[in-house]
XYZ file of C-alpha atoms in Angstrom:
768
model
C -66.822 -20.965 -2.427
C -63.767 -23.217 -1.792
C -65.150 -26.342 -0.700
C -66.604 -26.923 -4.437
C -66.657 -29.948 -5.812
C -63.870 -31.728 -3.435
C -65.151 -34.576 -1.278
C -64.615 -33.797 2.349
C -63.331 -36.012 5.099
C -64.448 -34.767 7.994
C -66.983 -36.961 8.356
C -64.035 -40.227 8.124
C -62.113 -37.735 10.840
C -65.146 -37.757 13.235
C -65.116 -41.509 12.811
C -61.977 -42.474 13.084
C -61.781 -40.111 16.533
C -65.332 -42.002 18.496
C -63.725 -45.242 17.244
C -60.668 -44.297 18.836
C -62.446 -42.996 21.756
C -63.975 -46.441 22.141
C -60.503 -48.048 22.096
C -59.004 -45.865 24.364
C -61.720 -46.166 26.890
C -61.815 -49.999 27.079
C -58.315 -50.372 27.622
C -58.556 -47.471 30.201
C -60.791 -49.403 32.046
C -59.597 -52.410 31.994
C -55.986 -50.736 33.311
C -57.777 -48.543 36.118
C -60.252 -51.498 37.549
C -58.579 -54.636 37.027
C -56.283 -56.222 39.742
C -52.669 -56.476 39.496
C -52.338 -60.150 40.028
C -49.382 -62.423 39.736
C -50.601 -64.273 36.692
C -49.470 -60.654 34.375
C -46.331 -62.294 34.575
C -44.973 -61.658 38.682
C -45.239 -65.337 39.324
C -48.085 -65.522 41.733
C -51.470 -67.245 41.682
C -54.192 -65.722 40.088
C -56.381 -63.519 41.980
C -53.234 -62.531 44.425
C -52.248 -59.373 44.930
C -48.937 -58.123 43.209
C -45.702 -59.044 45.540
C -44.280 -56.048 44.436
C -46.766 -53.941 46.104
C -50.087 -53.501 47.813
C -53.313 -53.852 46.510
C -53.777 -51.158 43.879
C -57.266 -48.750 43.607
C -59.718 -50.735 41.329
C -61.952 -48.023 40.231
C -61.386 -45.227 37.836
C -61.960 -42.028 40.302
C -58.374 -39.726 40.489
C -57.525 -40.320 37.307
C -58.414 -39.715 33.362
C -57.296 -39.604 30.112
C -57.063 -36.378 28.300
C -56.608 -36.157 24.315
C -54.859 -33.240 22.828
C -53.312 -32.432 19.524
C -55.191 -33.562 16.397
C -57.224 -35.970 18.547
C -58.179 -33.983 20.963
C -59.474 -31.449 18.028
C -61.292 -34.359 16.479
C -59.123 -34.286 13.126
C -57.591 -37.836 13.164
C -56.071 -37.975 9.821
C -55.025 -41.862 8.641
C -51.515 -41.250 9.984
C -52.027 -39.021 12.678
C -50.324 -39.871 16.125
C -51.887 -39.937 19.072
C -50.946 -37.522 21.746
C -52.454 -38.581 25.327
C -51.872 -37.026 28.721
C -52.677 -39.314 31.716
C -53.864 -37.137 34.578
C -54.027 -38.233 38.294
C -54.593 -36.868 41.859
C -51.431 -39.301 43.119
C -52.966 -42.701 42.332
C -50.016 -45.566 43.316
C -51.238 -47.991 40.625
C -50.627 -44.910 38.206
C -47.610 -46.200 36.314
C -49.579 -49.566 35.817
C -52.073 -47.972 34.353
C -50.266 -45.926 31.652
C -48.444 -49.456 30.827
C -51.436 -51.372 30.214
C -52.889 -48.118 28.056
C -49.882 -47.417 26.172
C -48.156 -50.859 25.167
C -51.086 -52.069 23.268
C -50.645 -48.750 21.305
C -47.298 -49.127 20.455
C -48.164 -52.888 19.824
C -50.969 -51.209 17.427
C -48.214 -49.053 15.287
C -49.634 -46.153 15.906
C -47.144 -43.401 16.734
C -48.140 -42.083 20.393
C -47.044 -39.009 22.158
C -47.545 -39.639 26.007
C -47.195 -38.019 29.261
C -48.433 -38.704 33.009
C -48.963 -35.681 35.040
C -50.948 -34.781 38.185
C -53.032 -31.446 37.436
C -50.635 -29.269 39.389
C -47.831 -30.928 37.442
C -49.781 -30.061 34.170
C -50.332 -26.585 34.786
C -46.409 -26.280 35.804
C -45.036 -27.815 32.581
C -47.266 -25.526 30.349
C -46.320 -22.027 32.180
C -43.171 -22.924 30.324
C -43.853 -25.030 27.339
C -45.957 -23.400 24.657
C -46.826 -26.788 22.707
C -48.169 -28.777 26.279
C -50.106 -25.126 26.870
C -51.951 -25.362 23.789
C -52.281 -28.533 23.688
C -54.042 -28.316 26.949
C -55.824 -25.387 26.094
C -57.959 -27.777 23.918
C -57.789 -30.760 25.752
C -60.522 -33.232 25.221
C -61.560 -35.540 28.495
C -61.964 -38.770 26.943
C -63.152 -41.258 30.014
C -62.180 -41.474 33.727
C -62.777 -38.788 36.323
C -64.157 -35.735 34.217
C -63.143 -33.059 37.437
C -59.692 -33.727 37.092
C -59.628 -32.890 32.944
C -62.043 -29.583 33.543
C -59.699 -28.892 36.307
C -56.357 -28.751 34.086
C -58.074 -27.045 31.395
C -59.938 -23.944 33.262
C -56.363 -23.651 35.374
C -54.117 -23.692 32.554
C -56.711 -21.221 30.569
C -56.441 -18.853 33.712
C -52.675 -18.457 33.615
C -52.740 -18.594 29.754
C -54.965 -15.326 30.112
C -53.326 -13.821 32.921
C -50.032 -14.134 31.241
C -51.217 -13.400 28.153
C -48.951 -10.224 27.456
C -45.632 -12.448 27.645
C -47.302 -16.423 26.308
C -48.733 -14.390 23.346
C -45.461 -12.903 22.779
C -43.881 -16.051 22.894
C -46.430 -17.492 20.264
C -46.181 -15.040 17.882
C -42.082 -15.567 17.603
C -42.976 -19.366 17.396
C -44.652 -18.437 14.475
C -42.647 -16.255 13.129
C -40.058 -19.182 13.050
C -41.971 -21.399 11.506
C -42.599 -19.132 8.784
C -39.082 -18.425 7.703
C -38.147 -22.320 8.204
C -41.054 -23.237 6.510
C -41.720 -20.350 3.635
C -45.564 -19.071 2.577
C -47.996 -22.173 1.906
C -49.974 -20.572 -0.976
C -46.843 -20.211 -2.642
C -44.574 -22.709 -2.142
C -44.034 -25.837 -5.084
C -44.115 -28.424 -2.343
C -45.638 -27.148 0.952
C -45.666 -28.226 4.357
C -49.258 -27.888 5.108
C -49.088 -27.882 9.057
C -45.748 -25.898 9.809
C -45.681 -23.581 6.350
C -47.107 -19.644 7.136
C -50.992 -20.192 6.142
C -51.128 -23.416 7.321
C -53.010 -25.671 10.065
C -50.461 -24.173 13.208
C -51.190 -20.819 12.024
C -55.178 -21.430 12.722
C -54.414 -23.289 15.728
C -52.305 -20.112 16.884
C -55.306 -18.162 16.356
C -57.513 -20.067 18.186
C -54.871 -19.572 21.130
C -55.565 -15.982 20.423
C -58.950 -16.132 20.800
C -58.989 -18.605 24.514
C -57.187 -15.508 25.868
C -59.891 -13.426 25.220
C -57.373 -10.924 23.060
C -59.197 -11.553 19.629
C -61.869 -13.115 17.842
C -61.706 -16.850 17.197
C -61.208 -17.439 13.404
C -64.385 -16.414 11.002
C -65.817 -19.051 8.733
C -63.789 -18.053 5.662
C -60.801 -19.505 7.601
C -62.146 -22.285 9.373
C -63.642 -23.196 5.502
C -59.819 -22.999 4.701
C -58.390 -24.898 7.844
C -61.012 -27.923 6.868
C -59.379 -28.099 3.148
C -56.297 -28.436 4.644
C -57.341 -30.836 6.718
C -58.731 -33.177 3.871
C -55.847 -32.585 1.628
C -53.869 -33.637 4.516
C -55.912 -36.714 4.795
C -55.473 -37.575 1.256
C -51.790 -37.013 1.149
C -52.081 -39.520 4.139
C -54.485 -41.995 2.002
C -51.884 -41.735 -1.208
C -48.663 -41.660 0.486
C -49.561 -44.630 3.417
C -47.746 -42.678 5.774
C -48.582 -39.516 8.386
C -46.364 -36.853 6.451
C -47.405 -33.115 6.355
C -45.397 -32.222 2.795
C -47.460 -32.114 -0.307
C -44.567 -32.872 -2.686
C -44.838 -32.956 -6.438
C -45.071 -36.258 -7.092
C -48.100 -37.135 -5.382
C -49.870 -33.962 -6.150
C -52.196 -35.680 -9.114
C -52.981 -38.540 -6.896
C -54.150 -36.771 -3.868
C -56.278 -34.135 -6.026
C -57.746 -37.257 -6.954
C -58.952 -38.335 -3.582
C -60.501 -35.050 -3.105
C -62.420 -35.040 -6.148
C -60.120 -32.520 -7.814
C -59.356 -32.490 -11.878
C -55.731 -32.478 -11.421
C -52.789 -31.239 -9.501
C -53.245 -27.840 -10.895
C -56.709 -27.365 -9.554
C -55.363 -28.551 -6.130
C -52.871 -26.368 -5.853
C -55.072 -23.167 -6.668
C -57.606 -24.036 -3.777
C -54.481 -24.828 -1.584
C -52.777 -21.486 -2.268
C -56.387 -19.533 -2.116
C -57.114 -21.339 1.238
C -53.101 -20.456 2.078
C -53.607 -16.531 1.802
C -56.888 -16.697 3.301
C -55.352 -18.239 6.579
C -52.392 -15.870 6.336
C -54.626 -12.947 5.969
C -56.422 -13.390 8.695
C -53.618 -14.537 10.887
C -52.118 -10.962 9.863
C -55.046 -9.116 11.183
C -55.364 -11.465 14.661
C -52.043 -9.716 15.070
C -52.446 -5.968 14.569
C -55.426 -7.063 16.868
C -52.989 -8.325 19.871
C -50.591 -5.500 19.082
C -53.426 -2.906 19.841
C -55.002 -4.587 22.804
C -51.251 -5.085 24.544
C -49.460 -2.212 23.376
C -52.402 0.199 24.032
C -54.605 2.645 22.150
C -53.563 4.590 19.301
C -53.624 8.305 19.188
C -57.709 8.949 18.491
C -57.213 11.900 16.375
C -58.203 11.780 12.664
C -55.583 13.098 10.101
C -57.034 13.822 6.759
C -55.144 11.308 3.994
C -57.391 12.143 0.789
C -60.603 13.511 -0.476
C -62.761 10.837 2.168
C -60.494 9.229 3.745
C -58.828 9.299 7.147
C -56.466 7.876 9.520
C -57.837 7.109 12.679
C -56.120 4.709 15.193
C -53.528 3.603 12.929
C -55.677 2.526 10.348
C -57.347 4.373 7.105
C -61.140 4.330 7.346
C -63.972 6.120 5.395
C -64.065 9.850 7.115
C -67.608 11.345 8.659
C -70.271 10.707 6.672
C -68.957 9.490 3.248
C -70.042 6.558 1.654
C -68.784 4.334 -0.846
C -72.632 4.184 -2.615
C -72.275 7.659 -4.587
C -68.228 7.167 -5.687
C -67.081 4.517 -7.440
C -63.577 5.672 -7.623
C -63.409 6.153 -3.518
C -62.145 1.958 -3.464
C -59.022 3.355 -5.108
C -58.350 6.315 -3.819
C -58.543 4.711 -0.294
C -56.238 1.906 -1.301
C -53.868 4.335 -2.650
C -53.775 6.510 0.450
C -53.661 3.462 2.514
C -49.998 2.375 0.757
C -48.865 5.868 0.721
C -49.201 6.410 4.405
C -47.725 2.429 5.002
C -50.776 1.594 6.759
C -53.582 -0.851 6.833
C -57.102 -0.494 5.603
C -59.278 -0.831 8.818
C -61.833 -4.175 8.280
C -64.300 -2.117 8.494
C -63.771 -0.352 5.695
C -62.835 -2.822 3.230
C -66.071 -4.621 3.785
C -67.887 -1.255 3.332
C -66.094 -0.902 0.273
C -66.737 -3.945 -1.099
C -70.095 -4.539 -0.459
C -71.384 -0.940 -1.212
C -68.837 0.423 -3.988
C -70.923 0.896 -7.367
C -68.813 -0.510 -10.537
C -66.515 1.962 -12.144
C -68.128 3.011 -15.352
C -66.277 2.250 -18.653
C -63.851 3.574 -19.829
C -62.624 4.363 -16.363
C -62.652 8.404 -15.383
C -59.059 9.519 -15.065
C -59.012 10.095 -11.478
C -59.458 6.310 -11.127
C -56.635 5.481 -13.016
C -54.727 8.165 -11.525
C -55.360 6.250 -8.141
C -54.512 3.117 -9.548
C -51.338 4.407 -10.105
C -50.688 6.287 -7.269
C -51.248 2.408 -5.126
C -48.551 0.481 -7.367
C -46.502 3.533 -7.282
C -46.157 2.827 -3.385
C -43.862 0.124 -4.027
C -44.043 -2.586 -1.399
C -46.358 -0.859 0.826
C -48.716 -1.419 -2.104
C -48.650 -5.172 -1.369
C -50.430 -5.633 1.695
C -53.171 -2.915 0.629
C -53.795 -4.956 -2.806
C -54.034 -8.150 -0.666
C -56.970 -6.768 1.557
C -58.828 -5.612 -1.978
C -57.963 -9.831 -3.292
C -59.250 -10.946 0.011
C -62.592 -8.875 -0.546
C -63.388 -9.807 -3.628
C -62.726 -6.088 -5.024
C -59.976 -6.872 -7.840
C -61.987 -8.625 -9.994
C -64.606 -6.524 -10.277
C -61.974 -3.540 -10.554
C -60.536 -5.871 -13.342
C -62.366 -9.219 -14.337
C -59.656 -10.757 -16.266
C -57.726 -11.154 -12.662
C -60.128 -13.819 -11.902
C -58.404 -16.208 -14.269
C -55.162 -15.515 -12.889
C -56.475 -15.481 -9.192
C -54.337 -17.811 -6.972
C -53.174 -20.016 -10.295
C -50.126 -21.834 -9.067
C -46.812 -22.102 -11.310
C -45.573 -24.902 -10.835
C -41.928 -24.348 -11.804
C -39.448 -23.932 -9.164
C -38.241 -20.782 -10.515
C -41.264 -19.281 -9.894
C -41.715 -18.300 -5.613
C -45.218 -17.082 -6.241
C -48.707 -17.486 -7.590
C -49.575 -15.964 -10.910
C -51.419 -12.937 -9.054
C -49.154 -11.973 -6.432
C -46.120 -12.468 -9.047
C -47.776 -9.287 -10.735
C -48.368 -7.087 -8.024
C -44.924 -7.524 -6.818
C -43.913 -7.210 -10.050
C -45.487 -3.759 -10.294
C -43.792 -3.111 -6.850
C -40.738 -3.468 -7.681
C -41.037 -1.568 -11.048
C -42.247 1.661 -8.595
C -38.285 1.693 -8.412
C -37.784 2.903 -11.624
C -40.807 5.214 -12.223
C -37.827 8.283 -12.265
C -35.876 6.373 -14.996
C -38.347 6.140 -18.010
C -40.988 8.754 -19.898
C -44.213 6.570 -18.797
C -44.141 5.639 -15.301
C -47.920 5.187 -15.420
C -47.637 2.740 -18.205
C -44.832 0.972 -16.433
C -46.721 0.343 -13.573
C -49.833 -0.589 -15.531
C -47.766 -3.334 -17.718
C -45.581 -4.391 -14.830
C -48.596 -5.346 -13.363
C -50.727 -6.962 -16.452
C -47.682 -8.347 -18.580
C -48.227 -12.128 -17.213
C -51.954 -11.769 -17.135
C -52.139 -13.858 -20.345
C -51.637 -16.903 -18.158
C -55.020 -17.225 -17.133
C -55.543 -18.407 -20.760
C -54.240 -21.345 -23.204
C -51.656 -20.988 -25.616
C -48.162 -18.490 -25.001
C -48.702 -16.350 -22.290
C -47.373 -13.397 -24.018
C -49.250 -13.532 -27.367
C -52.778 -14.021 -25.410
C -51.337 -11.526 -23.004
C -51.303 -8.790 -25.511
C -54.800 -9.094 -26.337
C -55.916 -9.027 -22.869
C -53.934 -5.960 -22.032
C -55.379 -4.213 -25.009
C -59.102 -5.224 -23.782
C -58.070 -3.820 -20.230
C -55.868 -0.957 -21.268
C -58.810 0.239 -23.307
C -61.179 -0.354 -19.939
C -59.131 1.731 -17.648
C -59.522 4.641 -20.423
C -55.903 5.023 -21.815
C -55.849 6.592 -25.298
C -54.985 4.270 -28.415
C -51.829 5.292 -28.136
C -50.802 4.151 -25.085
C -53.200 0.695 -25.445
C -50.534 0.216 -28.120
C -47.380 0.473 -26.051
C -48.927 -1.334 -22.993
C -50.221 -3.848 -25.778
C -46.232 -4.225 -27.014
C -44.594 -4.249 -23.947
C -46.633 -6.941 -22.559
C -46.245 -8.971 -26.128
C -42.565 -8.567 -25.723
C -41.998 -8.765 -21.620
C -39.334 -11.559 -22.383
C -37.640 -10.152 -25.674
C -34.373 -8.877 -23.674
C -33.717 -11.129 -20.924
C -34.267 -14.264 -23.661
C -32.421 -12.707 -25.952
C -29.736 -11.517 -23.616
C -29.035 -15.001 -21.831
C -29.538 -17.214 -25.241
C -28.210 -15.110 -28.607
C -25.219 -14.100 -29.576
C -24.977 -10.410 -29.128
C -22.233 -9.574 -31.208
C -24.015 -11.378 -34.112
C -25.218 -8.220 -36.003
C -29.353 -10.210 -36.816
C -29.556 -10.358 -32.997
C -29.853 -6.953 -32.405
C -31.321 -5.445 -35.496
C -34.456 -8.131 -34.836
C -34.861 -6.989 -31.011
C -34.743 -3.707 -32.652
C -37.099 -4.212 -35.239
C -39.591 -5.748 -32.666
C -39.612 -3.198 -30.099
C -39.682 0.064 -32.445
C -39.158 2.886 -30.201
C -36.696 3.894 -27.560
C -39.856 4.512 -25.389
C -40.343 0.780 -25.522
C -37.252 0.082 -24.926
C -36.871 1.789 -21.518
C -40.084 0.493 -20.020
C -39.392 -3.235 -20.880
C -35.529 -2.474 -19.620
C -37.045 -1.931 -16.303
C -39.660 -4.670 -16.419
C -37.045 -7.293 -16.893
C -35.508 -6.473 -13.873
C -38.743 -6.169 -11.460
C -40.084 -9.168 -13.628
C -36.752 -11.199 -12.595
C -36.957 -10.111 -8.919
C -40.128 -11.032 -8.166
C -39.759 -14.155 -10.037
C -36.654 -15.513 -7.776
C -32.997 -16.012 -7.758
C -32.890 -18.583 -10.330
C -34.061 -15.527 -12.648
C -32.710 -12.801 -12.090
C -28.549 -12.314 -10.927
C -25.972 -9.952 -11.674
C -24.606 -11.905 -14.418
C -28.450 -11.883 -16.070
C -28.145 -8.087 -15.305
C -24.599 -7.359 -17.062
C -26.080 -9.187 -20.269
C -29.752 -7.518 -20.466
C -27.926 -3.847 -20.036
C -25.583 -4.639 -22.999
C -28.779 -5.587 -25.392
C -30.548 -2.504 -23.894
C -27.396 -0.437 -24.957
C -26.562 -1.744 -28.716
C -30.733 -1.696 -28.953
C -30.601 1.497 -27.726
C -27.701 2.662 -30.460
C -29.869 1.183 -33.154
C -32.885 2.761 -32.437
C -30.785 6.246 -32.651
C -29.812 5.695 -35.766
C -26.472 4.998 -34.975
C -24.615 2.072 -36.856
C -24.404 -1.168 -34.585
C -22.122 -1.276 -31.894
C -18.627 -3.039 -32.313
C -17.932 -6.225 -30.629
C -16.356 -5.523 -26.684
C -12.799 -5.607 -26.665
C -11.559 -7.702 -24.079
C -11.766 -6.219 -20.227
C -8.121 -4.985 -18.810
C -8.728 -8.151 -16.384
C -9.273 -10.493 -19.478
C -6.749 -8.789 -21.202
C -4.182 -9.370 -18.609
C -4.898 -12.939 -18.277
C -4.764 -13.307 -21.895
C -1.166 -12.638 -21.936
C -0.492 -15.902 -20.341
C -0.699 -17.133 -24.071
C -1.150 -20.844 -23.535
C -4.533 -19.634 -21.621
C -5.087 -18.720 -18.227
C -8.100 -18.995 -15.102
C -9.254 -16.621 -12.571
C -11.742 -18.305 -10.045
C -13.424 -15.549 -8.058
C -16.045 -16.937 -5.652
C -18.758 -18.380 -7.846
C -17.026 -16.362 -11.257
C -14.744 -18.514 -13.042
C -13.204 -16.815 -16.098
C -11.667 -18.655 -18.700
C -9.137 -16.621 -21.240
C -7.051 -18.715 -24.059
C -6.814 -19.221 -27.625
C -9.674 -19.790 -29.269
C -9.601 -23.455 -30.622
C -12.626 -26.091 -30.845
C -14.246 -27.735 -27.861
C -12.790 -25.228 -25.461
C -15.909 -24.651 -23.719
C -16.945 -28.210 -23.435
C -13.880 -29.239 -21.859
C -13.371 -26.468 -19.306
C -17.056 -27.499 -18.304
C -16.056 -30.894 -17.927
C -12.997 -30.050 -15.558
C -15.691 -27.958 -13.599
C -17.973 -31.103 -13.119
C -15.482 -33.067 -12.039
C -14.585 -30.674 -9.427
C -18.350 -31.114 -8.240
C -19.179 -27.668 -9.433
C -22.751 -26.744 -11.126
C -22.706 -24.369 -14.191
C -25.526 -22.229 -13.280
C -24.500 -19.451 -16.116
C -21.878 -19.354 -18.843
C -21.378 -17.097 -21.894
C -18.571 -17.606 -24.715
C -17.717 -15.047 -27.083
C -14.149 -14.481 -29.010
C -12.513 -11.242 -29.457
C -9.871 -11.789 -32.306
C -8.293 -14.997 -31.820
C -9.106 -14.533 -27.979
C -11.927 -16.906 -26.308
C -13.366 -15.780 -23.250
C -15.825 -17.826 -21.454
C -17.698 -16.295 -18.462
C -18.955 -19.146 -15.853
C -21.247 -18.689 -12.790
C -21.025 -21.752 -10.727
C -22.130 -23.120 -7.256
C -21.224 -26.393 -5.694
C -23.446 -29.556 -5.983
C -23.000 -29.819 -2.683
C -20.408 -29.125 0.479
C -17.981 -26.803 0.332
C -16.715 -25.163 -2.856
C -13.494 -26.704 -4.683
C -9.588 -24.991 -3.430
C -9.430 -22.343 -6.369
C -5.954 -23.391 -6.702
C -6.528 -27.046 -7.336
C -9.234 -25.918 -9.789
C -7.293 -23.629 -11.442
C -4.059 -26.045 -12.081
C -6.446 -28.349 -13.935
C -8.265 -25.951 -15.874
C -5.088 -25.106 -17.426
C -4.114 -28.912 -17.287
C -6.842 -29.194 -20.033
C -6.276 -26.154 -21.860
C -2.913 -27.571 -22.969
C -4.083 -31.465 -23.401
C -2.639 -32.536 -20.247
C -5.622 -33.802 -18.406
C -8.064 -36.485 -19.724
C -11.438 -35.018 -17.979
C -13.483 -37.966 -19.718
C -11.962 -40.803 -17.363
C -12.871 -38.767 -13.907
C -16.455 -37.624 -15.546
C -16.761 -41.611 -16.023
C -16.214 -42.353 -12.533
C -18.493 -39.691 -10.642
C -21.198 -41.075 -13.152
C -20.740 -44.548 -11.996
C -21.209 -43.493 -8.782
C -23.977 -41.394 -8.544
C -27.701 -42.950 -7.996
C -30.029 -42.484 -11.038
C -32.916 -39.400 -10.069
C -36.057 -41.570 -8.933
C -38.263 -38.440 -10.157
C -39.572 -38.694 -13.358
C -38.705 -35.438 -15.954
C -39.661 -34.216 -18.908
C -37.380 -35.525 -21.992
C -35.122 -33.455 -23.481
C -35.875 -30.873 -26.503
C -32.934 -29.886 -29.217
C -33.840 -27.162 -31.658
C -32.437 -25.950 -34.284
C -33.541 -22.016 -34.487
C -33.786 -20.897 -37.674
C -33.291 -17.038 -38.866
C -31.659 -16.561 -35.720
C -27.980 -15.700 -37.424
C -26.439 -15.428 -40.683
C -23.084 -16.831 -39.741
C -23.661 -19.794 -37.579
C -26.506 -22.690 -36.924
C -28.083 -21.715 -33.772
C -29.382 -25.070 -31.235
C -31.228 -24.525 -28.152
C -30.911 -27.293 -25.621
C -33.295 -27.519 -23.001
C -32.743 -30.530 -20.330
C -33.130 -31.762 -16.977
C -30.071 -30.203 -15.176
C -27.408 -32.946 -14.136
C -23.441 -33.004 -13.117
C -21.669 -32.420 -16.651
C -24.373 -31.617 -18.550
C -22.490 -28.801 -20.637
C -19.838 -31.255 -20.730
C -22.291 -34.359 -22.801
C -23.667 -31.229 -25.208
C -20.123 -29.820 -26.355
C -18.560 -32.919 -26.763
C -21.763 -34.193 -29.002
C -20.644 -31.119 -30.789
C -17.244 -31.995 -31.111
C -18.400 -35.554 -32.771
C -20.500 -33.760 -35.252
C -17.487 -31.941 -36.455
C -19.170 -28.248 -35.287
C -17.414 -25.922 -33.302
C -18.942 -23.619 -30.376
C -18.492 -20.051 -32.124
C -21.108 -18.506 -29.027
C -22.657 -20.186 -26.148
C -25.511 -18.794 -23.295
C -25.993 -21.260 -20.936
C -28.667 -20.750 -18.289
C -30.091 -23.050 -15.301
C -33.313 -22.252 -14.301
C -34.363 -23.783 -10.700
C -33.500 -27.723 -12.146
C -33.796 -26.713 -15.902
C -31.208 -26.338 -18.515
C -31.803 -23.726 -21.138
C -28.785 -23.733 -23.339
C -28.524 -21.909 -26.412
C -24.968 -22.835 -28.943
C -23.958 -20.847 -32.170
C -22.133 -23.494 -34.083
C -20.073 -23.636 -37.329
C -18.809 -26.687 -39.666
C -15.106 -26.944 -40.082
C -15.074 -24.554 -43.345
C -16.976 -21.628 -40.078
C -20.510 -22.183 -42.043
C -23.901 -22.072 -40.783
C -25.227 -26.307 -41.279
C -27.590 -25.667 -44.255
C -28.115 -29.488 -44.754
C -31.603 -31.105 -43.663
C -29.841 -34.575 -43.488
C -26.621 -32.919 -41.438
C -28.982 -30.703 -38.821
C -31.454 -34.135 -38.091
C -27.949 -35.888 -37.368
C -26.796 -32.842 -34.974
C -29.964 -33.019 -33.231
C -30.284 -36.928 -32.996
C -26.788 -37.143 -31.727
C -26.934 -34.230 -28.904
C -30.542 -35.764 -27.875
C -28.353 -39.651 -27.308
C -25.600 -37.362 -25.479
C -28.783 -36.022 -22.816
C -30.191 -39.850 -22.216
């Protein structure tokens, strides 16, 4: 299932390990049997003992070379180091033997992690060093006295099993720390194949648990996933010509090619599937460990739903209940597990996957109700949903799920694959079910809002079509199918409008109200915007965006209720207090920077230039006018290090507002000192949006973010004789999406086509 067309490097790794073994064997035999004579550099005649000590033993007894790590497991990738232990029984010449082995390895350029131990020393180190014990558990004899290797392994294993309660807790803590540092392999843009959660180290940890006789060894699906990760790491070493474990963006297409895959998209999808398979098995392993080490759970059976009970801390089917005659049972059991906050028992999941008949189409109401109950459990629904996904149940229930399953989103804004993002969004939407009139449609639309990403074209457009089909399949009434399709079609409307359009422009509000059509749809979209943004990641949702969306919802609700459009908001009390300074005032409060000044051309980009000169990256900005006063709200973060002194920043902003500071020279010095990026980025795009406003021209700029970007764009507008009336600036990961409402010197939008082309080209030139 996961191997598909990918070429396996397993045979190559096996051959390389055999070659290394032969080389090490030759080195060892020479080192252990050849006498140490003066001709080796001690100044004597050939054949005579070294004067530094008595003649050394010249046999291979009492010493053994043992491979641990990737060589010990037979998984040596092209750039892997060698991990070797030289075991001995106290031979006096062991240091010389070690030198004769280690130095040729170093001379070859291969990395080496080595140690020299007696059996007792090896056992003592393993007793306290987790890395050492994990290596020795899977140690492999290469050459020398096999009795030493056997003794060391057996002694280490005996202690590992006897002290399993303490050592497995230590192993679990180490895995948790790795996961906290490395993130989850399945969802990372540039994952660490070894140390991320769901990576190679987690399988090795499961093997160590099995060696303690506490849980079973990883099954065939995990071993298959593990081999795929080894193949990807092998391809990565070939592409980079070094022993790296991090699969960075610029290498992914090339690595895909080494494995016979179409492109990076195919590679990362397979990688996500492998990572989730390993993570799922890893969690199950530790549930087994917890049960065995903490004692059995109470053995009573507590009813949870029809045919579903809790037993031993897991959700199982009641006695005599079989899925064969009840197609709704799988969803009912899943909902019961999520609502109880308990895992489905592995045997129960297997039975449900193998024996459940297909749901009739359309679904019966009880099946739809169970799905809504499952999603309504919130965060507790996520692990249960993952269980169903791993067992292959979801694609049977919702066939279109296959197209988004494990689909990567190669964008730093997104923290999850498409399918995981959908269930995370539904889990987040559960918090808003008391705030909408149709909580069932909120949860289902949250689950399906990005379902169109499995198809070509705009995912909102294709998603509307797919959502109609799925809604009908689930048995929703036609009126509800229409609402579901509308919500999926417009799930980005509120956040994109709020952050990229002037909310004081009546055209903006009227067009949103026309697209939404009803207050019922508006409240669903408002809740979905929060859940979707929060599930996407911190770059996609913050308090600034939340306030803009809330303002937009308020205005659209007013229009849908038949009231006249809400007037433009007056200055807040704080802004009014700042405006009394007359010549302009600034307030810096953490990451929020507010500028209030008499409205005049160039105010926005000059203020942005000061922030750039102070190493402040603009993550979001909004500019608007209230009468003759301009209000600019920035959300900023330092590019590196600590933020600048707020007093100094305020002083420079006031100077530039007063026309007493030439910020261009400062920015020019900064630009000369910066190294150009080595990572290729897409070219910038400048678009003039038609029909977005009746009073200004709306210009959308998409570009790779860099210091001073907003200053460059604004200055280009100024050089074209344009004034920025309003702006919405947003940075999503490394990409800036900025929208400007501009007018010419007469206060009108740009209508001349030649002038529109000139503006576009001028802004593009400023971005290069």
